[in-house]
CSV table of C-alpha atoms in Angstrom, one decimal:
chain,number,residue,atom,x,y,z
A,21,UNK,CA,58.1,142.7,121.9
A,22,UNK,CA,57.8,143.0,125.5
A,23,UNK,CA,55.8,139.4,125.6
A,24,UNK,CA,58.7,137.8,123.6
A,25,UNK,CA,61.5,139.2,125.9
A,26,UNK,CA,59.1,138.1,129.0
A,27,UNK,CA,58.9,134.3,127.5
A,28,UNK,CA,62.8,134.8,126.8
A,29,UNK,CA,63.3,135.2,130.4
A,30,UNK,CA,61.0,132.7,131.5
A,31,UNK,CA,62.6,129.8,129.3
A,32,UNK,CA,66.1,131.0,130.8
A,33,UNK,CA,65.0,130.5,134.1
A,34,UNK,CA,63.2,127.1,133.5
A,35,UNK,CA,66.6,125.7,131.5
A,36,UNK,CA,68.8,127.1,135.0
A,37,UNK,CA,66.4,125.9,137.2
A,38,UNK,CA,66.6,122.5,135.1
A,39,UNK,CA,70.2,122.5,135.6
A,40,UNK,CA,70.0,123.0,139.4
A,41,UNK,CA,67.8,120.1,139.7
A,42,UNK,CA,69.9,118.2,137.5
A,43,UNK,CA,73.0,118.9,139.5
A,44,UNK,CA,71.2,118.6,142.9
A,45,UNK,CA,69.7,114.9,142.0
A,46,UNK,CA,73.2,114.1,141.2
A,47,UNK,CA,74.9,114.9,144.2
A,48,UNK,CA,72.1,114.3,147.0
A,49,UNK,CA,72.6,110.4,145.1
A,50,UNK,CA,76.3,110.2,145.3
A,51,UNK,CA,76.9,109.2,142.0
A,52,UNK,CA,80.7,110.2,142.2
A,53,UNK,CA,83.3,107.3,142.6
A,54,UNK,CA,85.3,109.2,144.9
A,55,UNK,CA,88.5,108.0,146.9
A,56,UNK,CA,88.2,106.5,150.5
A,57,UNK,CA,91.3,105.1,151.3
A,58,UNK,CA,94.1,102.8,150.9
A,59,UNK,CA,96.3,99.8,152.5
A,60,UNK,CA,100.3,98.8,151.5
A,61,UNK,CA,100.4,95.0,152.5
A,62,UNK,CA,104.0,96.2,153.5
A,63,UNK,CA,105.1,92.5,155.2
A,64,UNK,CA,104.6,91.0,151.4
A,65,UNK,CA,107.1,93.0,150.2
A,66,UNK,CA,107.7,94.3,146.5
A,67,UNK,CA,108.3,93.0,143.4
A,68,UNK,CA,110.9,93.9,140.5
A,69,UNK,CA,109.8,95.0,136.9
A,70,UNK,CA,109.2,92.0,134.4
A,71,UNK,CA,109.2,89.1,137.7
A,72,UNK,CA,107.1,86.3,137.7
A,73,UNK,CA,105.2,87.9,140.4
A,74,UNK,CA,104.3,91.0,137.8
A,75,UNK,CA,103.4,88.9,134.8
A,76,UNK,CA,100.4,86.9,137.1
A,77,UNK,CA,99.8,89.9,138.5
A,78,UNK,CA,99.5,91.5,134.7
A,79,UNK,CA,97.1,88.6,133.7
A,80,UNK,CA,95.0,88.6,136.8
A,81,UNK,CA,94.5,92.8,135.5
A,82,UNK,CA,94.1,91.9,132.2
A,83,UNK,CA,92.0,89.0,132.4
A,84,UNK,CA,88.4,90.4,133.9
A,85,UNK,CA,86.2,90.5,131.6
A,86,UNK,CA,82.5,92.7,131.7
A,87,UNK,CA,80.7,89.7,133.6
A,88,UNK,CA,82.6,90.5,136.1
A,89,UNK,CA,81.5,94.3,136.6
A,90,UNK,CA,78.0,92.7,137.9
A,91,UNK,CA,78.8,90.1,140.3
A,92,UNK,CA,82.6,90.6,141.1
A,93,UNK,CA,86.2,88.6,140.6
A,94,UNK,CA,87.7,86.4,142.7
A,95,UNK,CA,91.0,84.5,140.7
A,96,UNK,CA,94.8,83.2,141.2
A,97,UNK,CA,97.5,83.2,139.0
A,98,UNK,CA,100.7,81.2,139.3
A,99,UNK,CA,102.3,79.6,142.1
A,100,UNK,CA,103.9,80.1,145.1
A,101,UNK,CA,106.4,82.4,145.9
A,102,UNK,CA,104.6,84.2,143.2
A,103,UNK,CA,101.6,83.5,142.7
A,104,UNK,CA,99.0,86.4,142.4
A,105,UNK,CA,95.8,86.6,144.2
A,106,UNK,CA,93.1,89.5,142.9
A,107,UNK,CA,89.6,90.3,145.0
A,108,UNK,CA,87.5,92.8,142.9
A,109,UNK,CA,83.7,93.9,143.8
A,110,UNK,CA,81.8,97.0,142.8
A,111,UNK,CA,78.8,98.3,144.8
A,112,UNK,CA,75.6,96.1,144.8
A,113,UNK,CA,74.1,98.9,143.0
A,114,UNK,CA,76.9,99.7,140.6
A,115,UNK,CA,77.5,97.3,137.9
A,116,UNK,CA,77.7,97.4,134.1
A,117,UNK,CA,80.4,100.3,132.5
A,118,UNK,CA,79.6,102.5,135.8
A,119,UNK,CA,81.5,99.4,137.5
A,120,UNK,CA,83.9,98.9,134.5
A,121,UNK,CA,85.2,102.7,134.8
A,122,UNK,CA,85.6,102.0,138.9
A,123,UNK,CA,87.9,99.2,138.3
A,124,UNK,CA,89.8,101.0,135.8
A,125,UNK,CA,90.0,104.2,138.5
A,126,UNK,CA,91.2,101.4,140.8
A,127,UNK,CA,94.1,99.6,139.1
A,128,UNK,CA,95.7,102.8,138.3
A,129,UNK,CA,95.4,104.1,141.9
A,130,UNK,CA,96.5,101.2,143.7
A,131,UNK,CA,99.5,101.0,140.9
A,132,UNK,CA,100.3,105.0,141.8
A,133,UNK,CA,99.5,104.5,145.6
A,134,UNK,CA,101.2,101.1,146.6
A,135,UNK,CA,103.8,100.7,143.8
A,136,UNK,CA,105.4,97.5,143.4
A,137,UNK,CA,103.7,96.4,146.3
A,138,UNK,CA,102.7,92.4,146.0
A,139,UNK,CA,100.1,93.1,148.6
A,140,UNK,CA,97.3,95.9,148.8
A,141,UNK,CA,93.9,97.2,148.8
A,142,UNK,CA,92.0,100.4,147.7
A,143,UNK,CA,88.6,101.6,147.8
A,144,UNK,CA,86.6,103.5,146.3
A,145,UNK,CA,83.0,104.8,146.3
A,146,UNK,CA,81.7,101.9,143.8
A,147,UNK,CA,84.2,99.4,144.5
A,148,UNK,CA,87.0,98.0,145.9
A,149,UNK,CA,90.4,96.2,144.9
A,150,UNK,CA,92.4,93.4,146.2
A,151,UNK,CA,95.8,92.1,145.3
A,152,UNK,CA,97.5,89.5,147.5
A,153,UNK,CA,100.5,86.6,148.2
A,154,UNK,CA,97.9,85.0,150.2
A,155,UNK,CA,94.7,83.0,148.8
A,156,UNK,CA,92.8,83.4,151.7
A,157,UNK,CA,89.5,80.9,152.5
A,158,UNK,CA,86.6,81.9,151.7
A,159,UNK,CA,86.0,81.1,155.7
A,160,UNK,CA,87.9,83.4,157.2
A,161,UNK,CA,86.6,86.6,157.8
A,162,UNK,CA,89.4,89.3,157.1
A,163,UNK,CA,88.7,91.8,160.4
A,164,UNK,CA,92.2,93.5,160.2
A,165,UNK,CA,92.0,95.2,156.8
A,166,UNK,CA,88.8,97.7,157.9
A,167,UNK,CA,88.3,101.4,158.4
A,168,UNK,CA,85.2,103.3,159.4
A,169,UNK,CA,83.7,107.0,157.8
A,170,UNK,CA,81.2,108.9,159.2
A,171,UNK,CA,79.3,112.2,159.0
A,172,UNK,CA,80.8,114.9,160.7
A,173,UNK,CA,77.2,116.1,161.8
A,174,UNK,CA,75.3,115.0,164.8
A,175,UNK,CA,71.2,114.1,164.2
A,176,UNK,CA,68.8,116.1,166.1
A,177,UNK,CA,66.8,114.8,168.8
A,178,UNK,CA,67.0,111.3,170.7
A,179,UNK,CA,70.2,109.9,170.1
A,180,UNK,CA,69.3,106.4,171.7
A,181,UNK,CA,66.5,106.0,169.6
A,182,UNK,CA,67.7,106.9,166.7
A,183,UNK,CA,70.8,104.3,167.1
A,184,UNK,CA,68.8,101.2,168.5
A,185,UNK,CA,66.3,102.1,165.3
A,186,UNK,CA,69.1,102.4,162.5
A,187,UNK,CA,71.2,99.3,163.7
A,188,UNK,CA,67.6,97.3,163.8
A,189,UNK,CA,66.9,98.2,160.2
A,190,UNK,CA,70.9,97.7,159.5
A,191,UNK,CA,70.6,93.9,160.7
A,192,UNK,CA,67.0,93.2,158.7
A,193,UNK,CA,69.0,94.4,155.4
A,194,UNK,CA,71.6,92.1,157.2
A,195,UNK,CA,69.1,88.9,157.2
A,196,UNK,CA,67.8,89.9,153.8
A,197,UNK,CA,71.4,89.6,152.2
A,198,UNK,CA,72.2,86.4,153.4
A,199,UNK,CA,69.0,84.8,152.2
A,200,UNK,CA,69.1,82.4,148.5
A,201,UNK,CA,68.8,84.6,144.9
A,202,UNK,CA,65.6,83.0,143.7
A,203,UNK,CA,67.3,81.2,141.2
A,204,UNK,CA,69.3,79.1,143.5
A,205,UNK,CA,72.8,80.1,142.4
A,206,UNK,CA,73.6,81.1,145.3
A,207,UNK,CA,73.0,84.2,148.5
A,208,UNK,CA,71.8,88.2,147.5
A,209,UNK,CA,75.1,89.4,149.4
A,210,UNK,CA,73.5,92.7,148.8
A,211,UNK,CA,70.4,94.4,150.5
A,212,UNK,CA,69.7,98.0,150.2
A,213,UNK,CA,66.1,100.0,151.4
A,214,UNK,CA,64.8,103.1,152.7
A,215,UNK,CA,62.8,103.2,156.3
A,216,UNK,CA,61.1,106.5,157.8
A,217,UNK,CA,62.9,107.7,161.4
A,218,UNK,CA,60.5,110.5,162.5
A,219,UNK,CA,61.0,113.3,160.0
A,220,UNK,CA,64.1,111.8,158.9
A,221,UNK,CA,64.5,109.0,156.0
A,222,UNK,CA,66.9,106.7,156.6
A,223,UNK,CA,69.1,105.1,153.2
A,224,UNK,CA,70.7,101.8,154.2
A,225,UNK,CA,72.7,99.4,152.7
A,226,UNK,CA,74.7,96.1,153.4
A,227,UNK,CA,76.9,93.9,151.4
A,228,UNK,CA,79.3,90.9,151.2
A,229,UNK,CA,81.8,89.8,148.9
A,230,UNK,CA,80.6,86.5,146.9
A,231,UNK,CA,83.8,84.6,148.2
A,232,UNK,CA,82.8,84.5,151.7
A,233,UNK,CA,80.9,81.4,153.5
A,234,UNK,CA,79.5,83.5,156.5
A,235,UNK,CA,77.5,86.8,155.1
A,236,UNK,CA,75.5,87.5,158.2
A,237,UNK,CA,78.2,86.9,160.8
A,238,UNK,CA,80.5,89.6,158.7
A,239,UNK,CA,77.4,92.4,158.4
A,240,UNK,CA,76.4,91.8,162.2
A,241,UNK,CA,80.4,92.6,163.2
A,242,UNK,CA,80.3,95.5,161.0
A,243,UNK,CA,76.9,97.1,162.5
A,244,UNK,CA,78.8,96.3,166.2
A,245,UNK,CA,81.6,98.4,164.9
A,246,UNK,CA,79.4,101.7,164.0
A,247,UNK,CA,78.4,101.9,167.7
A,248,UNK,CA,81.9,102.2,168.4
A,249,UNK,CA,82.8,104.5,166.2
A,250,UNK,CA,79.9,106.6,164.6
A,251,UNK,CA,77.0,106.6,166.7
A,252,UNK,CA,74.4,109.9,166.9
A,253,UNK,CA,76.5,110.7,163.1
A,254,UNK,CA,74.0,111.2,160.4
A,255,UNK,CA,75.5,109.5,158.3
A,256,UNK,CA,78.2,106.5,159.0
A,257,UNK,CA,80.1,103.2,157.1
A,258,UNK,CA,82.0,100.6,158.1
A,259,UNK,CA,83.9,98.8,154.5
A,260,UNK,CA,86.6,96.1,154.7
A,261,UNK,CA,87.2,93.2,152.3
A,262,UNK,CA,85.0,90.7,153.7
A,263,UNK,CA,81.6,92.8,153.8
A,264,UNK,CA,80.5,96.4,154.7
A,265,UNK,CA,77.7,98.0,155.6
A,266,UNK,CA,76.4,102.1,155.0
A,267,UNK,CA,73.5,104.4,156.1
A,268,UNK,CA,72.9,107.6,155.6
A,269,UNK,CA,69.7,110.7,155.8
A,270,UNK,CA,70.2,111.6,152.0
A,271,UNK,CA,69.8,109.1,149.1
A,272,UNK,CA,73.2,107.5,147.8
A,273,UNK,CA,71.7,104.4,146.6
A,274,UNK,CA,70.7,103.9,142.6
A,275,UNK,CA,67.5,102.1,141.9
């Protein structure tokens, strides 16, 4: 009796203990698609209920399909004065119905957000959305619509270092994104990778949207950026809608 009730115990403490991990795994990877912020194109104005503006905008919603949750949308509907312009891109390591479930998430919270705006932008943890007047080239590097996060907590010991070392690994992933997929279709625009810091572990990652002609230039902006905003954080990330760039001392990335 008393060996039963001790094996009782024990299996209650392995299945609690098995939840712990479980839930611990889970977070330390950041597998939430949590909120980061939002932009109202205000100068674009608004559009009525039923315009022409809404019905391109309606297709351009409509009309993604579950390719597109692995390499991202890019499309145009209409023509000017209302013609509707849609940028959609999940994480490099998000894709299939993880993706699918972040641009649902996103439609609806750039609809509550920036109602009857014709211009705006909202990001997520897994991905981002883009809805526009303007069809901009994919040369032009869009600067203005950026924001920067960062860790509320200092890292320990040499603060120099530690910045010089995480912007160098920061530009390799940089270099490794803008390099050819190996079938030729076209660049990576996504590098992500680990790299040891002293008795810290660094997670990095870096990405572009597929639309843009000038990956490298956009990622090497970006890392200039964390020095002005972020550096000695644990933890830091520039985004915009051109290309943004993350690092952290816990693991976020999925492999």
């Amino acid at each position: 009796m008393y060996s039963s009730y001790s094996l009782f115990k024990c299996l209650v403490c392995f299945y609690i203990l098995g939840i712990q991990v479980l839930i611990h795994s889970v977070s330390s990877q950041n597998l939430t698609n949590a909120y980061l912020h939002h932009k109202c194109l205000t100068r674009q104005g608004k559009y009525k209920p039923r315009s022409p503006y809404e019905e391109n905008l309606n297709y351009l919603i409509d009309h993604i399909s579950k390719y597109h949750f692995r390499d991202g949308f890019r499309h145009s509907a209409g023509e000017a004065p209302n013609s509707g312009n849609f940028v959609f891109q999940c994480r490099g390591d998000s894709y299939g119905s993880i993706c699918g479930s972040c641009y649902a998430t996103a439609v609806a919270g750039l609809r509550k957000r920036c109602q009857r705006y014709k211009g705006a932008i909202i990001w997520y943890d897994q991905c981002f959305l883009k809805v526009s007047t303007i069809n901009s080239p994919p040369t032009k590097m869009d600067y203005e619509n950026t924001f920067s996060m960062h860790n509320p907590n200092n890292i320990n010991g040499d603060t120099q270092l530690f910045n010089q070392k995480m912007k160098n690994f920061l530009y390799e992933l940089a270099l490794k994104a803008d390099k050819p997929k190996a079938d030729g279709t076209g660049l990576l625009y996504y590098a992500a990778g680990t790299k040891r810091l002293g008795k810290n572990k660094l997670y990095a990652m870096v990405q572009c949207t597929l639309d843009i002609f000038h990956c490298k230039v956009c990622l090497e902006w970006s890392i200039k950026e964390l020095s002005k905003c972020c550096e000695g954080k644990q933890g830091a990330r520039v985004l915009g809608t051109s290309c943004n760039v993350r690092y952290e001392l816990y693991p976020f990335i999925r492999t």
